[in-house]
mmCIF file of C-alpha atoms in Angstrom:
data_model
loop_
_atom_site.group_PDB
_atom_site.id
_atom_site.type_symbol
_atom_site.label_atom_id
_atom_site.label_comp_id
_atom_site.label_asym_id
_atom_site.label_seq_id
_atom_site.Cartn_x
_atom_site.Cartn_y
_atom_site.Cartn_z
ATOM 1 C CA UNK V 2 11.229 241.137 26.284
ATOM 2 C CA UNK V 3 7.551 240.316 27.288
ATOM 3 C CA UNK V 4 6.400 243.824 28.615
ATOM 4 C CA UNK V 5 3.082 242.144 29.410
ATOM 5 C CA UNK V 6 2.561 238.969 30.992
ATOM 6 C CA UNK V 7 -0.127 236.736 32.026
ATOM 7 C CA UNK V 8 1.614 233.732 34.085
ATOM 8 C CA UNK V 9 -2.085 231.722 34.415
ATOM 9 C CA UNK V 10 -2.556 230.059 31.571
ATOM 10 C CA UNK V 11 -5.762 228.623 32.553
ATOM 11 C CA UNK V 12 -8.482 229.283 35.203
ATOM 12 C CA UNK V 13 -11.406 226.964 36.008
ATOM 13 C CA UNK V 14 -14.530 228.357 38.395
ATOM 14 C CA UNK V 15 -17.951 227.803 39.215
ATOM 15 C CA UNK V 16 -21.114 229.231 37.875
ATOM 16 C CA UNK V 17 -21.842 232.476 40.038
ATOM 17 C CA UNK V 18 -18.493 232.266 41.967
ATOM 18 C CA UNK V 19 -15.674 235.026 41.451
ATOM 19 C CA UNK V 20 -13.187 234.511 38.107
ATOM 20 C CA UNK V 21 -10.173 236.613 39.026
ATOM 21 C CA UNK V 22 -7.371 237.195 36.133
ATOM 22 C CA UNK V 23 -4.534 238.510 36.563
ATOM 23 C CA UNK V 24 -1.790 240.566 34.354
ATOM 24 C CA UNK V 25 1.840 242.201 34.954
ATOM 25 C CA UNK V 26 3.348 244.628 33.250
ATOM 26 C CA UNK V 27 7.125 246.231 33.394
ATOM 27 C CA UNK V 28 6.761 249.192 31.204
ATOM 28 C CA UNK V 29 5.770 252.201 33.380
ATOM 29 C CA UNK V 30 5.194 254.585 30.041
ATOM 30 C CA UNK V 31 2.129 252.155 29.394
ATOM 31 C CA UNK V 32 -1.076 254.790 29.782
ATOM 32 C CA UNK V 33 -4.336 252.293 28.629
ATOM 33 C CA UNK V 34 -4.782 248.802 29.710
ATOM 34 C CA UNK V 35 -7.616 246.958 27.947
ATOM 35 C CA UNK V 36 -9.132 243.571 28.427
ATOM 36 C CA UNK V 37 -9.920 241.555 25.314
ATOM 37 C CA UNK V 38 -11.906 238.525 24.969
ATOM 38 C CA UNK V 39 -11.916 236.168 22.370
ATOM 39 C CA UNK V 40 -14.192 232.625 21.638
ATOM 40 C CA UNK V 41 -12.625 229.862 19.505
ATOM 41 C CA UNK V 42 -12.874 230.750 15.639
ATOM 42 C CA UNK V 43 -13.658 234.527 16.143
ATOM 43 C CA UNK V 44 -11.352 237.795 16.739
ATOM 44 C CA UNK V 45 -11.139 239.307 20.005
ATOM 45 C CA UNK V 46 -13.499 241.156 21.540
ATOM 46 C CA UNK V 47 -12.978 244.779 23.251
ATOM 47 C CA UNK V 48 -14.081 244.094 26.840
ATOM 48 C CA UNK V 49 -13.374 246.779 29.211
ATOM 49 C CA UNK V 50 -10.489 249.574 29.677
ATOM 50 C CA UNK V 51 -8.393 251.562 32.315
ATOM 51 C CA UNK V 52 -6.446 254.948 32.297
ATOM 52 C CA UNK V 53 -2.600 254.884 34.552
ATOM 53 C CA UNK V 54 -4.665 257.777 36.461
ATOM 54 C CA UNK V 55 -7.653 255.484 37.697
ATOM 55 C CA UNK V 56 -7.147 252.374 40.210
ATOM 56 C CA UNK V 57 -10.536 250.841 38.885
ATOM 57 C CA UNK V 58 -12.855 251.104 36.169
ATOM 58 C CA UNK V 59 -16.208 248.730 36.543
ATOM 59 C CA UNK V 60 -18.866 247.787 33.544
ATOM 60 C CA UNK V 61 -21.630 245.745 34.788
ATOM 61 C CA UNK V 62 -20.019 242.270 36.023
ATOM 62 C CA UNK V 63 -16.768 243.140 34.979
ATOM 63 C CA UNK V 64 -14.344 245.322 37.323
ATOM 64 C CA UNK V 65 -10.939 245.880 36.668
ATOM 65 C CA UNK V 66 -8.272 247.274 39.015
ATOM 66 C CA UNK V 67 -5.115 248.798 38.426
ATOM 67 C CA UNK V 68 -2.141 248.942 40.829
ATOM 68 C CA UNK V 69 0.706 250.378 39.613
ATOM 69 C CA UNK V 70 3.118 250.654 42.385
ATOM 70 C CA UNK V 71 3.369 246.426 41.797
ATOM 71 C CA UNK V 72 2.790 246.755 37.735
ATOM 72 C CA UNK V 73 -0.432 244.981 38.430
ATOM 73 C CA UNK V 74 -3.624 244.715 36.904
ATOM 74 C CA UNK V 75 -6.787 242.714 37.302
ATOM 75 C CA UNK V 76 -10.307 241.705 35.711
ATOM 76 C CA UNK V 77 -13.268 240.058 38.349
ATOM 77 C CA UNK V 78 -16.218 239.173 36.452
ATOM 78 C CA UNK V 79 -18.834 238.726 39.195
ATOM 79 C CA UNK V 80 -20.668 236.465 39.084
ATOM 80 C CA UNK V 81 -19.191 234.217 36.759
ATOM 81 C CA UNK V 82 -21.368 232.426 33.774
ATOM 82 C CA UNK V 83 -20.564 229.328 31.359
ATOM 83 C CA UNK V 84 -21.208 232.012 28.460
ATOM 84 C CA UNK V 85 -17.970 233.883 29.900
ATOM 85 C CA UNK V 86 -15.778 230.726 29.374
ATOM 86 C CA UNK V 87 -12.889 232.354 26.797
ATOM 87 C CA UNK V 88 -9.563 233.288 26.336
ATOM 88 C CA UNK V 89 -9.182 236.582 27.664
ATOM 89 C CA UNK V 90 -6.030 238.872 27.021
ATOM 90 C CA UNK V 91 -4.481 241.842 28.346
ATOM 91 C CA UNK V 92 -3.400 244.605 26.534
ATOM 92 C CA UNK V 93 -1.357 247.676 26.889
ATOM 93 C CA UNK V 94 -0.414 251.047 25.166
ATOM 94 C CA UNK V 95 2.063 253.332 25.268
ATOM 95 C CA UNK V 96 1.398 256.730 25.180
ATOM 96 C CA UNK V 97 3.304 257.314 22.909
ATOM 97 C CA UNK V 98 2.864 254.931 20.733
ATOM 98 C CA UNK V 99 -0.745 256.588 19.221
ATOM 99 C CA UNK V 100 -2.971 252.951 19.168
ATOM 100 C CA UNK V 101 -0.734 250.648 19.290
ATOM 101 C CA UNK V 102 -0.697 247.613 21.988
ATOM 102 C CA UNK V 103 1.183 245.107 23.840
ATOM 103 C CA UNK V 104 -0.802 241.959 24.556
ATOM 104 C CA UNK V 105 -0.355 239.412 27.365
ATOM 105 C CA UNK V 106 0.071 235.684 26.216
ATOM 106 C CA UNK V 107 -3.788 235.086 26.955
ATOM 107 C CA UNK V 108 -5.437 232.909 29.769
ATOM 108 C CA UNK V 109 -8.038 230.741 29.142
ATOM 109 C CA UNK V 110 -11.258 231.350 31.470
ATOM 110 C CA UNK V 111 -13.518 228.044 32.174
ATOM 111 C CA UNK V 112 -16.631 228.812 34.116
ATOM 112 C CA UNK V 113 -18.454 225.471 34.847
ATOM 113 C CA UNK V 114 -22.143 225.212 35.338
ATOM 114 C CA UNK P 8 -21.836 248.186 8.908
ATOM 115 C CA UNK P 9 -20.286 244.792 8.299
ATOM 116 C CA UNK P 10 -17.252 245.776 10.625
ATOM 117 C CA UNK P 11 -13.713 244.446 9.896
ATOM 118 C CA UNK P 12 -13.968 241.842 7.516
ATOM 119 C CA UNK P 13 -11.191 239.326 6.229
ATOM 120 C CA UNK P 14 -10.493 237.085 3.694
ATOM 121 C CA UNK P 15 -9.608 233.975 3.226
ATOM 122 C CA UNK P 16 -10.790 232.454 6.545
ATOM 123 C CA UNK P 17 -8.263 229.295 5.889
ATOM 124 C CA UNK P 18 -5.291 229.371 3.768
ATOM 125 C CA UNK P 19 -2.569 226.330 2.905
ATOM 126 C CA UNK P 20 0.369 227.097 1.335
ATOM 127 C CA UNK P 21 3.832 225.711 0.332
ATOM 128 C CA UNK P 22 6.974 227.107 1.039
ATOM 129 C CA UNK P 23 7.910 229.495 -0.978
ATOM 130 C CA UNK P 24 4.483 230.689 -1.969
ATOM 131 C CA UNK P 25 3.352 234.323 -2.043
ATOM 132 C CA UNK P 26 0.129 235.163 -0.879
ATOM 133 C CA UNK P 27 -2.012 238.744 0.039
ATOM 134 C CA UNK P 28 -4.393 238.517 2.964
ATOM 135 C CA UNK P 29 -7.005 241.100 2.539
ATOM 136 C CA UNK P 30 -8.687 243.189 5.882
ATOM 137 C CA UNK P 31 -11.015 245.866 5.155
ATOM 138 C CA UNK P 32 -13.362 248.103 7.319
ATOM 139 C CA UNK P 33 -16.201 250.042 6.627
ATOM 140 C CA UNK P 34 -16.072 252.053 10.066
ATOM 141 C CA UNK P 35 -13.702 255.091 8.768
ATOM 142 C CA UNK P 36 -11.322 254.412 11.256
ATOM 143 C CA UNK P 37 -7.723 256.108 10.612
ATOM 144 C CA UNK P 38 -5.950 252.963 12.183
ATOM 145 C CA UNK P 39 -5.450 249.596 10.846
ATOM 146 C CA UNK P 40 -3.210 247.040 12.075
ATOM 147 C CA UNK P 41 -2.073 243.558 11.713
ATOM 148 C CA UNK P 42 -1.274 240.854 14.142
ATOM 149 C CA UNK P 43 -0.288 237.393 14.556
ATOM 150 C CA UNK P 44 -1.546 234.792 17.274
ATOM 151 C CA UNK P 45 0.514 231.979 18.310
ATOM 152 C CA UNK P 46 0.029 229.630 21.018
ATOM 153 C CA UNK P 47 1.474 230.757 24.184
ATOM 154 C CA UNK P 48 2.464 234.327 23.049
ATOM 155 C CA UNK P 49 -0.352 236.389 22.551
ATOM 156 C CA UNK P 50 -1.404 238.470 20.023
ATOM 157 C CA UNK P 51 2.539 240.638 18.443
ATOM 158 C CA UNK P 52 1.712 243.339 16.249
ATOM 159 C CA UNK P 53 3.352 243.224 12.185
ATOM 160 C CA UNK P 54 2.519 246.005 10.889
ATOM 161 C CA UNK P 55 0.312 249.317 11.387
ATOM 162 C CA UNK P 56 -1.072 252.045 9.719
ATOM 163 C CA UNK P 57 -2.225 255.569 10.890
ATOM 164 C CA UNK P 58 -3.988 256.738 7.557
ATOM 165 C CA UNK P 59 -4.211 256.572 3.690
ATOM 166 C CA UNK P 60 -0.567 256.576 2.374
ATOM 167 C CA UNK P 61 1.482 255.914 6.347
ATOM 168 C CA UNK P 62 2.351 252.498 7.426
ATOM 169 C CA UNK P 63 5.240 251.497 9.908
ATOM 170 C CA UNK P 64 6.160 247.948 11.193
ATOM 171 C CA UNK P 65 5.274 246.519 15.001
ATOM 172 C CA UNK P 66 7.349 243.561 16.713
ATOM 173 C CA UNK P 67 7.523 240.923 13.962
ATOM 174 C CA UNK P 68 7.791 243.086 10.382
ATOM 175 C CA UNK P 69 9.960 240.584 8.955
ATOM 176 C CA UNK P 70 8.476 238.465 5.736
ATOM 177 C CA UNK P 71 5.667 240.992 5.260
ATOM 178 C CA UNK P 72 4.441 243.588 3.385
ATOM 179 C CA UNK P 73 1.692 246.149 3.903
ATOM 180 C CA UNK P 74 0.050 249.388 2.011
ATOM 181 C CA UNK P 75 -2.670 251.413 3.116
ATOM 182 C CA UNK P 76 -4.150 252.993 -0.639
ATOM 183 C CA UNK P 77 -7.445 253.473 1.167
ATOM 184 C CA UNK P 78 -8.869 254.378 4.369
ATOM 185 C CA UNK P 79 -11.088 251.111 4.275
ATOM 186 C CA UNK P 80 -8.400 248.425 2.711
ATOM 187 C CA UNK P 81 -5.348 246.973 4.652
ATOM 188 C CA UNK P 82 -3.706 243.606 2.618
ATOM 189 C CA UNK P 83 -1.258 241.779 4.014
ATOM 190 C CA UNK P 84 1.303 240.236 1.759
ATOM 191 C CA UNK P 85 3.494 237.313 2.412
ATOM 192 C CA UNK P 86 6.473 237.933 0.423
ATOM 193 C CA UNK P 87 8.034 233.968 0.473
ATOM 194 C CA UNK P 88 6.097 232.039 2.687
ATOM 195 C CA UNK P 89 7.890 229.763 5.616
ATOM 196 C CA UNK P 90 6.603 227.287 8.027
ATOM 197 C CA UNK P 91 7.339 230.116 11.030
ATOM 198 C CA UNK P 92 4.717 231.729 9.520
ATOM 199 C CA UNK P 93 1.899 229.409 10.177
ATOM 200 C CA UNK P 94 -0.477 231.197 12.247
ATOM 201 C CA UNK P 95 -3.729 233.427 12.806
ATOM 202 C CA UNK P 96 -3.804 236.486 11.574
ATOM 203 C CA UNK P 97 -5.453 239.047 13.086
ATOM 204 C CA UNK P 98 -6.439 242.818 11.289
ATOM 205 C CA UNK P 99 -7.432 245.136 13.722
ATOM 206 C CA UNK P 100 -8.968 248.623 13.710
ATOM 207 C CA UNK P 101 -9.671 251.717 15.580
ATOM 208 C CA UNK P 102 -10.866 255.444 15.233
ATOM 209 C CA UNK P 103 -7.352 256.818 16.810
ATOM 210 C CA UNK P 104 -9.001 259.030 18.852
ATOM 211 C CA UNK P 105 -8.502 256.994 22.034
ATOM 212 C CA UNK P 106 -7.609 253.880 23.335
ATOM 213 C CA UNK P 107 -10.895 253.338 26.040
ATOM 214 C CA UNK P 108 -12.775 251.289 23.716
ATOM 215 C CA UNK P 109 -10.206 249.267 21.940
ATOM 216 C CA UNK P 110 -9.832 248.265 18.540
ATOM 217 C CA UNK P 111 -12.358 246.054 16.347
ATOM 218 C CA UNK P 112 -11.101 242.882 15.374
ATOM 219 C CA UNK P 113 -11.494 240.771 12.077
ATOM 220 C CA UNK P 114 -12.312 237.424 12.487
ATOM 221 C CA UNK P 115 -9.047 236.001 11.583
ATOM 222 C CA UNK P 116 -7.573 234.258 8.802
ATOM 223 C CA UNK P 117 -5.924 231.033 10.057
ATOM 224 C CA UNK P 118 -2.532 230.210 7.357
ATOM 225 C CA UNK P 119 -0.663 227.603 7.330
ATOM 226 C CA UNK P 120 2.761 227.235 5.514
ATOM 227 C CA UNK P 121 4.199 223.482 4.341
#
């Protein structure tokens, strides 16, 4: 049972244009959502977060919005750079569940100069 | 602080084989945990641990071993090693306190089983 899903495997944009990635979820006891990304050969890298009780959190370029009357959740890095092309995953946690996550099957990010 | 550090960074072995993959952290953190990456399904947790002494299993426990002795070490051991278990391993880890800044990941140890 995949409790978080990514269904876009892949996304190509443009230098300076929008990148919007998306993430479901089915587990309503979820209370964290986190966006990781990761380059080829490394670990992932903590990216930005979200609490159930907040619709958006925003860090610089990166803005992510929650909406949890569809189980929905999204990063927009504005504007988009070639240094941001990466996998990038979603991750959840239970509240219960102290620290740890659920993570989405990953989608990989291509910005093009 | 070197972070989460892991060794080996590659890793062949036969079927069979036993191995330990070794994760430690020089952060204090209370929580340590171990994942798997496979293509198409994300990062699924093996095993965790909360503290010196406490470890519990995550989605895919099966074929592995953990102990937490020390706040700073977390190995991995592969009991018998099959060809399912080709993959990147991940060791993760995190103060506990809360989840807004994430955990700190290793830079993986990529295994693969003949």
């Amino acid at each position: 049972d995949q409790q978080v899903k990514q269904n876009s495997p892949s996304l190509s944009v443009q230098e300076g244009r929008i990148s919007i990635l998306n993430c479901d979820y089915t587990n309503s006891m979820f209370d964290y959502f986190l966006w990781y990304k990761k380059y080829p050969a490394e670990g992932p890298t903590f990216l930005i977060s979200i609490s159930s009780i907040k619709d958006k959190n925003e860090d610089g370029r990166f803005t992510v919005f929650l909406n949890k009357s569809a189980k929905h959740l999204s990063l927009h890095i504005v504007p988009s750079q070639p240094g941001d092309s990466a996998v990038y995953f979603c991750a959840a946690r239970l509240g219960t569940s102290g620290s740890r996550l659920t993570f989405g099957e990953g989608t990989q990010l291509t910005v093009n100069p | 602080n070197a972070g989460v550090t892991q060794t080996p960074k590659f890793q062949v072995l036969k079927t069979g084989q036993s191995m330990t993959l070794q994760c430690a952290q020089d952060m204090n953190h209370e929580y340590m945990s171990w994942y798997r990456q496979d293509p198409g399904m994300g990062l699924r947790l093996i095993h965790y641990s909360v503290g010196a002494g406490i470890t519990d299993q995550g989605e895919v426990p099966n074929g592995y071993n953990v102990s937490r002795s020390t706040t700073e070490d977390f190995p991995l051991r592969l009991l018998s090693a099959a060809p399912s278990q080709t993959s990147v391993y991940f060791c993760a880890s995190t103060t506990g306190t809360g989840p807004a800044r994430g955990q700190f990941f290793g830079p993986g140890t990529r295994l693969t089983v003949l």
